[in-house]
Amino acid sequence: MAYPYQIKSLEEYQQNYQQSVMDPEGFWANVADHFYWRRKWDKVLEWNFKDPDVKWFTGGKLNITENCLDRHLGTLGNTPAIIWEPNDPEERHRVITYRDLYNKVCQFANVLKNNGVKKGDRVCIYMGMIPELAIAVLACARIGAIHSVVFGGFSAQSIADRIQDAQASLVITCDGAFRGNKDIPLKSVIDDALIGCPSVKKVIVCTRTRTPVSMIKGRDLWWEDEIKQVETMGNPPCPAEEMDAEDMLFILYTSGSTGKPKGVVHTCGGYMVYANYTFVNTFQYQPGEVYFCTADVGWITGHSYIIYGPLSAGATTLMFEGVPTYPDAGRLWSIVDKFRVNILYTAPTAIRSLMGYGLGPVNHKDLSSLKKLGSVGEPINEEAWHWFKDHIGKGRCPIVDTWWQTETGGIMITPIAGITKEKPGYATLPLPGIQPILVDEKGEEIKGNNVNGNLCIKFPWPGMLRTTYGDHERCRTTYFATYDNLYFTGDGCLRDEDGYYRITGRVDDVLNVSGHRIGTAEVENAINMHAGVVESAVVGYPHDIKGQGIYAYVITERQTHDPELTKKDILQTVSRIIGPIAKPDKIQFVSGLPKTRSGKIMRRILRKIAEGELDNLGDTSTLLDPAVVEEIKRSRL
Ligand code: WTA
């Protein structure tokens, strides 16, 4: 498959960028023309950021799976779509061709139909990283059901919140998942979650770990049995449901600075065009290349760059069940070696943790197949960038440091591999179609170079979120109300003397722990669930491997006799309410928190203390009780 919209040179990048700003509609119509539409759109773009109301390709009809599967069958039927590497290196890997994948998706889509799933229904997917996860996602899209994938590390309570918010009618899960030396009992977590979820009528369970599970009669079904049913029906085809460009494709929950996670909504047409365009261009994908993204499908990176981007481009996408350190810290390099991987897309936190093992696990691995490297999820520090460049890319592979968000649907600011310049620590330049601006506190644009500000986007792009599920007002206030007529990213950003962008981190109360987004309010709420806790305040602090660590200041009812035990209890509570990924790295017991006279916690001060900047706390005179700061400083961890 050739990509006529693939940028081939620096000049072409500049031309395309210019065109995308002068004539955005013409620009995106040209890209969208290279997809399979049942019916062409009437209008490329209608928008305002006030409501907000953004529509791309209105009147267009399509099904994203026809673009990911059907249209490739003629030319790529026998080409690997998914290569799957299991957690255990001794187990056999699997290669699924485009034809196999098409058949399996149709089969499972028929399973969903047999179980009453219809267009517009919400389906929650809670599975490990096995090909059936991709099949489940695509099967939903095939019949127009809206998938909501929940990362396997979330607790029963978190799943229940997400299922209730989306009013999902069906859950797809596995008996368990293998991750490193762990065996995660997914089905039993789902059983706990479903106690409070009457909307769920059916649960389909795929066999993976053979962990014993209890199956509830009338509700729980085995994936394999349901497939047999479809086989006895003679494996009927499953025509793709015709979707409107603006029909919902999926919901993905993500954390913000307040309240519970919100369901970011992406729609069929714009998301497809954007995921594909950004994949093909950023990585400069060439037909036949083996592409390996180490993310989990539970996050947006897995949606856009394991499934939809690569498959819509007819690429070969490698899916890995396990973790980079199992059975040893050379696992990713062994996989590169084994499958002759050409493109590796991973996260700074993984690179930093692998750096810690030295070069032993890298030596003797043949990494000569690698051509392009990518990083995503958090700022990459220069040390990690150079290690990646020198020891993995052997100095010959470009690195794309891709900045984007769940809400943006796809990559926004990034080098284009081998075409635009890279700069360690910088996401560099916007892709065509993306118009970033920096603003100050008042929302005034900060012009010129060598400046710092809050990163906003001033014009719509096809992959942007359309709403937050069931609560459009929340979408408006979170992203479009801070600054008039701008999408606010929540990130701080620097533009250097050359006009390159460097993301400096969140400016709101959202943490980025090992590339996972976690709201401080969410962690506080979870800690406060512990019976002995009166109040808590959570901030981030720099962490060598995770990027950011979680620091919790906690007030307990009485002096605890055994602080270590209380800490353990609190960690368990957080695990139970959110999941192990949100467990604080440090818990400091305090007798009070620094508050303003109006009762607002002064997080700025707590952040400084957590970072160890004790002499630089700024003005504390407006505090209700300045003495509490001295106490917190003294007992700092
Ligand atoms: C951060 C992940 C610096 C940023 C795709 C953003 C980054 C948040 C980068 C979104 C990068 C992501 N450099 N920071 N290359 N990529 N971020 O929604 O703070 O899980 O707002 O999407 O991660 O996280 P999310």
PDB file of N, CA and C in Angstrom, residues 134-192:
ATOM      1  N   ALA A 134      -7.329  -7.248  20.441  1.00  0.00           N
ATOM      2  CA  ALA A 134      -7.475  -6.472  19.200  1.00  0.00           C
ATOM      3  C   ALA A 134      -8.708  -6.942  18.433  1.00  0.00           C
ATOM      4  N   ILE A 135      -8.937  -8.245  18.448  1.00  0.00           N
ATOM      5  CA  ILE A 135     -10.104  -8.799  17.740  1.00  0.00           C
ATOM      6  C   ILE A 135     -11.395  -8.267  18.365  1.00  0.00           C
ATOM      7  N   ALA A 136     -11.433  -8.217  19.693  1.00  0.00           N
ATOM      8  CA  ALA A 136     -12.629  -7.726  20.385  1.00  0.00           C
ATOM      9  C   ALA A 136     -12.888  -6.257  20.037  1.00  0.00           C
ATOM     10  N   VAL A 137     -11.824  -5.472  20.052  1.00  0.00           N
ATOM     11  CA  VAL A 137     -11.958  -4.043  19.736  1.00  0.00           C
ATOM     12  C   VAL A 137     -12.518  -3.871  18.317  1.00  0.00           C
ATOM     13  N   LEU A 138     -11.912  -4.570  17.369  1.00  0.00           N
ATOM     14  CA  LEU A 138     -12.329  -4.421  15.971  1.00  0.00           C
ATOM     15  C   LEU A 138     -13.729  -4.989  15.740  1.00  0.00           C
ATOM     16  N   ALA A 139     -14.069  -6.043  16.483  1.00  0.00           N
ATOM     17  CA  ALA A 139     -15.409  -6.626  16.325  1.00  0.00           C
ATOM     18  C   ALA A 139     -16.474  -5.628  16.771  1.00  0.00           C
ATOM     19  N   CYS A 140     -16.191  -4.904  17.850  1.00  0.00           N
ATOM     20  CA  CYS A 140     -17.124  -3.854  18.282  1.00  0.00           C
ATOM     21  C   CYS A 140     -17.281  -2.829  17.164  1.00  0.00           C
ATOM     22  N   ALA A 141     -16.151  -2.359  16.651  1.00  0.00           N
ATOM     23  CA  ALA A 141     -16.193  -1.335  15.607  1.00  0.00           C
ATOM     24  C   ALA A 141     -16.940  -1.853  14.370  1.00  0.00           C
ATOM     25  N   ARG A 142     -16.789  -3.141  14.104  1.00  0.00           N
ATOM     26  CA  ARG A 142     -17.433  -3.735  12.930  1.00  0.00           C
ATOM     27  C   ARG A 142     -18.945  -3.579  12.975  1.00  0.00           C
ATOM     28  N   ILE A 143     -19.516  -3.759  14.179  1.00  0.00           N
ATOM     29  CA  ILE A 143     -20.985  -3.711  14.283  1.00  0.00           C
ATOM     30  C   ILE A 143     -21.472  -2.375  14.853  1.00  0.00           C
ATOM     31  N   GLY A 144     -20.542  -1.435  15.031  1.00  0.00           N
ATOM     32  CA  GLY A 144     -20.961  -0.109  15.495  1.00  0.00           C
ATOM     33  C   GLY A 144     -21.193  -0.015  16.985  1.00  0.00           C
ATOM     34  N   ALA A 145     -20.711  -1.021  17.731  1.00  0.00           N
ATOM     35  CA  ALA A 145     -20.790  -0.918  19.193  1.00  0.00           C
ATOM     36  C   ALA A 145     -19.611  -0.062  19.660  1.00  0.00           C
ATOM     37  N   ILE A 146     -19.815   0.673  20.736  1.00  0.00           N
ATOM     38  CA  ILE A 146     -18.794   1.619  21.221  1.00  0.00           C
ATOM     39  C   ILE A 146     -17.939   0.918  22.260  1.00  0.00           C
ATOM     40  N   HIS A 147     -16.637   0.753  21.974  1.00  0.00           N
ATOM     41  CA  HIS A 147     -15.825   0.047  22.977  1.00  0.00           C
ATOM     42  C   HIS A 147     -15.239   1.004  24.002  1.00  0.00           C
ATOM     43  N   SER A 148     -15.123   0.468  25.215  1.00  0.00           N
ATOM     44  CA  SER A 148     -14.452   1.190  26.290  1.00  0.00           C
ATOM     45  C   SER A 148     -13.453   0.209  26.886  1.00  0.00           C
ATOM     46  N   VAL A 149     -12.197   0.342  26.502  1.00  0.00           N
ATOM     47  CA  VAL A 149     -11.177  -0.588  26.990  1.00  0.00           C
ATOM     48  C   VAL A 149     -10.669  -0.064  28.330  1.00  0.00           C
ATOM     49  N   VAL A 150     -10.594  -0.947  29.297  1.00  0.00           N
ATOM     50  CA  VAL A 150     -10.083  -0.564  30.616  1.00  0.00           C
ATOM     51  C   VAL A 150      -8.782  -1.326  30.859  1.00  0.00           C
ATOM     52  N   PHE A 151      -7.740  -0.606  31.201  1.00  0.00           N
ATOM     53  CA  PHE A 151      -6.417  -1.184  31.422  1.00  0.00           C
ATOM     54  C   PHE A 151      -6.473  -2.268  32.510  1.00  0.00           C
ATOM     55  N   GLY A 152      -5.789  -3.375  32.259  1.00  0.00           N
ATOM     56  CA  GLY A 152      -5.795  -4.518  33.169  1.00  0.00           C
ATOM     57  C   GLY A 152      -5.246  -4.249  34.563  1.00  0.00           C
ATOM     58  N   GLY A 153      -4.645  -3.091  34.787  1.00  0.00           N
ATOM     59  CA  GLY A 153      -4.108  -2.773  36.109  1.00  0.00           C
ATOM     60  C   GLY A 153      -5.094  -2.019  36.990  1.00  0.00           C
ATOM     61  N   PHE A 154      -6.279  -1.739  36.475  1.00  0.00           N
ATOM     62  CA  PHE A 154      -7.256  -1.026  37.294  1.00  0.00           C
ATOM     63  C   PHE A 154      -8.045  -1.971  38.180  1.00  0.00           C
ATOM     64  N   SER A 155      -8.489  -1.432  39.321  1.00  0.00           N
ATOM     65  CA  SER A 155      -9.204  -2.231  40.324  1.00  0.00           C
ATOM     66  C   SER A 155     -10.674  -2.414  39.940  1.00  0.00           C
ATOM     67  N   ALA A 156     -11.332  -3.315  40.687  1.00  0.00           N
ATOM     68  CA  ALA A 156     -12.760  -3.576  40.472  1.00  0.00           C
ATOM     69  C   ALA A 156     -13.570  -2.288  40.580  1.00  0.00           C
ATOM     70  N   GLN A 157     -13.234  -1.468  41.584  1.00  0.00           N
ATOM     71  CA  GLN A 157     -13.974  -0.226  41.783  1.00  0.00           C
ATOM     72  C   GLN A 157     -13.844   0.696  40.562  1.00  0.00           C
ATOM     73  N   SER A 158     -12.625   0.810  40.034  1.00  0.00           N
ATOM     74  CA  SER A 158     -12.417   1.672  38.859  1.00  0.00           C
ATOM     75  C   SER A 158     -13.200   1.157  37.661  1.00  0.00           C
ATOM     76  N   ILE A 159     -13.215  -0.161  37.494  1.00  0.00           N
ATOM     77  CA  ILE A 159     -13.963  -0.725  36.368  1.00  0.00           C
ATOM     78  C   ILE A 159     -15.449  -0.442  36.546  1.00  0.00           C
ATOM     79  N   ALA A 160     -15.924  -0.651  37.771  1.00  0.00           N
ATOM     80  CA  ALA A 160     -17.349  -0.427  38.033  1.00  0.00           C
ATOM     81  C   ALA A 160     -17.720   1.025  37.705  1.00  0.00           C
ATOM     82  N   ASP A 161     -16.881   1.968  38.132  1.00  0.00           N
ATOM     83  CA  ASP A 161     -17.161   3.379  37.829  1.00  0.00           C
ATOM     84  C   ASP A 161     -17.300   3.589  36.326  1.00  0.00           C
ATOM     85  N   ARG A 162     -16.386   2.982  35.570  1.00  0.00           N
ATOM     86  CA  ARG A 162     -16.377   3.186  34.118  1.00  0.00           C
ATOM     87  C   ARG A 162     -17.570   2.496  33.453  1.00  0.00           C
ATOM     88  N   ILE A 163     -17.900   1.309  33.940  1.00  0.00           N
ATOM     89  CA  ILE A 163     -19.044   0.593  33.358  1.00  0.00           C
ATOM     90  C   ILE A 163     -20.336   1.358  33.625  1.00  0.00           C
ATOM     91  N   GLN A 164     -20.460   1.869  34.850  1.00  0.00           N
ATOM     92  CA  GLN A 164     -21.684   2.600  35.190  1.00  0.00           C
ATOM     93  C   GLN A 164     -21.783   3.888  34.393  1.00  0.00           C
ATOM     94  N   ASP A 165     -20.676   4.591  34.276  1.00  0.00           N
ATOM     95  CA  ASP A 165     -20.702   5.851  33.547  1.00  0.00           C
ATOM     96  C   ASP A 165     -21.140   5.629  32.095  1.00  0.00           C
ATOM     97  N   ALA A 166     -20.635   4.542  31.496  1.00  0.00           N
ATOM     98  CA  ALA A 166     -20.944   4.270  30.084  1.00  0.00           C
ATOM     99  C   ALA A 166     -22.220   3.444  29.938  1.00  0.00           C
ATOM    100  N   GLN A 167     -22.743   2.924  31.053  1.00  0.00           N
ATOM    101  CA  GLN A 167     -23.899   2.022  30.993  1.00  0.00           C
ATOM    102  C   GLN A 167     -23.644   0.893  29.987  1.00  0.00           C
ATOM    103  N   ALA A 168     -22.508   0.227  30.146  1.00  0.00           N
ATOM    104  CA  ALA A 168     -22.141  -0.859  29.233  1.00  0.00           C
ATOM    105  C   ALA A 168     -23.075  -2.048  29.436  1.00  0.00           C
ATOM    106  N   SER A 169     -23.395  -2.730  28.331  1.00  0.00           N
ATOM    107  CA  SER A 169     -24.315  -3.864  28.444  1.00  0.00           C
ATOM    108  C   SER A 169     -23.573  -5.194  28.395  1.00  0.00           C
ATOM    109  N   LEU A 170     -22.320  -5.162  27.965  1.00  0.00           N
ATOM    110  CA  LEU A 170     -21.574  -6.412  27.848  1.00  0.00           C
ATOM    111  C   LEU A 170     -20.112  -6.151  28.209  1.00  0.00           C
ATOM    112  N   VAL A 171     -19.500  -7.181  28.822  1.00  0.00           N
ATOM    113  CA  VAL A 171     -18.085  -7.077  29.189  1.00  0.00           C
ATOM    114  C   VAL A 171     -17.336  -8.221  28.512  1.00  0.00           C
ATOM    115  N   ILE A 172     -16.171  -7.906  27.958  1.00  0.00           N
ATOM    116  CA  ILE A 172     -15.314  -8.955  27.408  1.00  0.00           C
ATOM    117  C   ILE A 172     -14.050  -9.007  28.255  1.00  0.00           C
ATOM    118  N   THR A 173     -13.725 -10.191  28.758  1.00  0.00           N
ATOM    119  CA  THR A 173     -12.564 -10.295  29.623  1.00  0.00           C
ATOM    120  C   THR A 173     -11.841 -11.623  29.370  1.00  0.00           C
ATOM    121  N   CYS A 174     -10.848 -11.932  30.199  1.00  0.00           N
ATOM    122  CA  CYS A 174     -10.132 -13.203  30.124  1.00  0.00           C
ATOM    123  C   CYS A 174     -10.190 -13.835  31.507  1.00  0.00           C
ATOM    124  N   ASP A 175      -9.907 -15.133  31.560  1.00  0.00           N
ATOM    125  CA  ASP A 175      -9.791 -15.736  32.892  1.00  0.00           C
ATOM    126  C   ASP A 175      -8.699 -15.026  33.681  1.00  0.00           C
ATOM    127  N   GLY A 176      -7.585 -14.781  33.010  1.00  0.00           N
ATOM    128  CA  GLY A 176      -6.500 -14.074  33.672  1.00  0.00           C
ATOM    129  C   GLY A 176      -5.544 -13.528  32.635  1.00  0.00           C
ATOM    130  N   ALA A 177      -4.533 -12.811  33.113  1.00  0.00           N
ATOM    131  CA  ALA A 177      -3.524 -12.252  32.206  1.00  0.00           C
ATOM    132  C   ALA A 177      -2.141 -12.532  32.767  1.00  0.00           C
ATOM    133  N   PHE A 178      -1.203 -12.873  31.890  1.00  0.00           N
ATOM    134  CA  PHE A 178       0.196 -13.026  32.286  1.00  0.00           C
ATOM    135  C   PHE A 178       0.915 -11.708  32.066  1.00  0.00           C
ATOM    136  N   ARG A 179       1.567 -11.247  33.096  1.00  0.00           N
ATOM    137  CA  ARG A 179       2.423 -10.052  32.957  1.00  0.00           C
ATOM    138  C   ARG A 179       3.660 -10.266  33.798  1.00  0.00           C
ATOM    139  N   GLY A 180       4.801 -10.523  33.161  1.00  0.00           N
ATOM    140  CA  GLY A 180       6.003 -10.841  33.914  1.00  0.00           C
ATOM    141  C   GLY A 180       5.762 -12.110  34.714  1.00  0.00           C
ATOM    142  N   ASN A 181       6.168 -12.108  35.995  1.00  0.00           N
ATOM    143  CA  ASN A 181       5.916 -13.329  36.775  1.00  0.00           C
ATOM    144  C   ASN A 181       4.565 -13.299  37.482  1.00  0.00           C
ATOM    145  N   LYS A 182       3.721 -12.354  37.089  1.00  0.00           N
ATOM    146  CA  LYS A 182       2.393 -12.264  37.710  1.00  0.00           C
ATOM    147  C   LYS A 182       1.323 -12.901  36.832  1.00  0.00           C
ATOM    148  N   ASP A 183       0.283 -13.337  37.513  1.00  0.00           N
ATOM    149  CA  ASP A 183      -0.875 -13.902  36.842  1.00  0.00           C
ATOM    150  C   ASP A 183      -2.068 -13.133  37.408  1.00  0.00           C
ATOM    151  N   ILE A 184      -2.615 -12.234  36.625  1.00  0.00           N
ATOM    152  CA  ILE A 184      -3.644 -11.319  37.143  1.00  0.00           C
ATOM    153  C   ILE A 184      -5.035 -11.911  36.892  1.00  0.00           C
ATOM    154  N   PRO A 185      -5.803 -12.122  37.948  1.00  0.00           N
ATOM    155  CA  PRO A 185      -7.103 -12.805  37.822  1.00  0.00           C
ATOM    156  C   PRO A 185      -8.199 -11.887  37.303  1.00  0.00           C
ATOM    157  N   LEU A 186      -8.173 -11.587  36.011  1.00  0.00           N
ATOM    158  CA  LEU A 186      -9.081 -10.581  35.459  1.00  0.00           C
ATOM    159  C   LEU A 186     -10.557 -10.896  35.716  1.00  0.00           C
ATOM    160  N   LYS A 187     -10.940 -12.156  35.484  1.00  0.00           N
ATOM    161  CA  LYS A 187     -12.369 -12.483  35.609  1.00  0.00           C
ATOM    162  C   LYS A 187     -12.852 -12.263  37.037  1.00  0.00           C
ATOM    163  N   SER A 188     -12.031 -12.602  38.007  1.00  0.00           N
ATOM    164  CA  SER A 188     -12.502 -12.440  39.376  1.00  0.00           C
ATOM    165  C   SER A 188     -12.594 -10.949  39.728  1.00  0.00           C
ATOM    166  N   VAL A 189     -11.735 -10.120  39.142  1.00  0.00           N
ATOM    167  CA  VAL A 189     -11.861  -8.671  39.349  1.00  0.00           C
ATOM    168  C   VAL A 189     -13.185  -8.190  38.741  1.00  0.00           C
ATOM    169  N   ILE A 190     -13.499  -8.701  37.548  1.00  0.00           N
ATOM    170  CA  ILE A 190     -14.768  -8.328  36.898  1.00  0.00           C
ATOM    171  C   ILE A 190     -15.961  -8.759  37.764  1.00  0.00           C
ATOM    172  N   ASP A 191     -15.884  -9.955  38.338  1.00  0.00           N
ATOM    173  CA  ASP A 191     -16.982 -10.409  39.202  1.00  0.00           C
ATOM    174  C   ASP A 191     -17.222  -9.406  40.328  1.00  0.00           C
ATOM    175  N   ASP A 192     -16.140  -8.932  40.939  1.00  0.00           N
ATOM    176  CA  ASP A 192     -16.288  -7.938  42.014  1.00  0.00           C
ATOM    177  C   ASP A 192     -16.877  -6.647  41.469  1.00  0.00           C
TER     178      ASP A 192
END
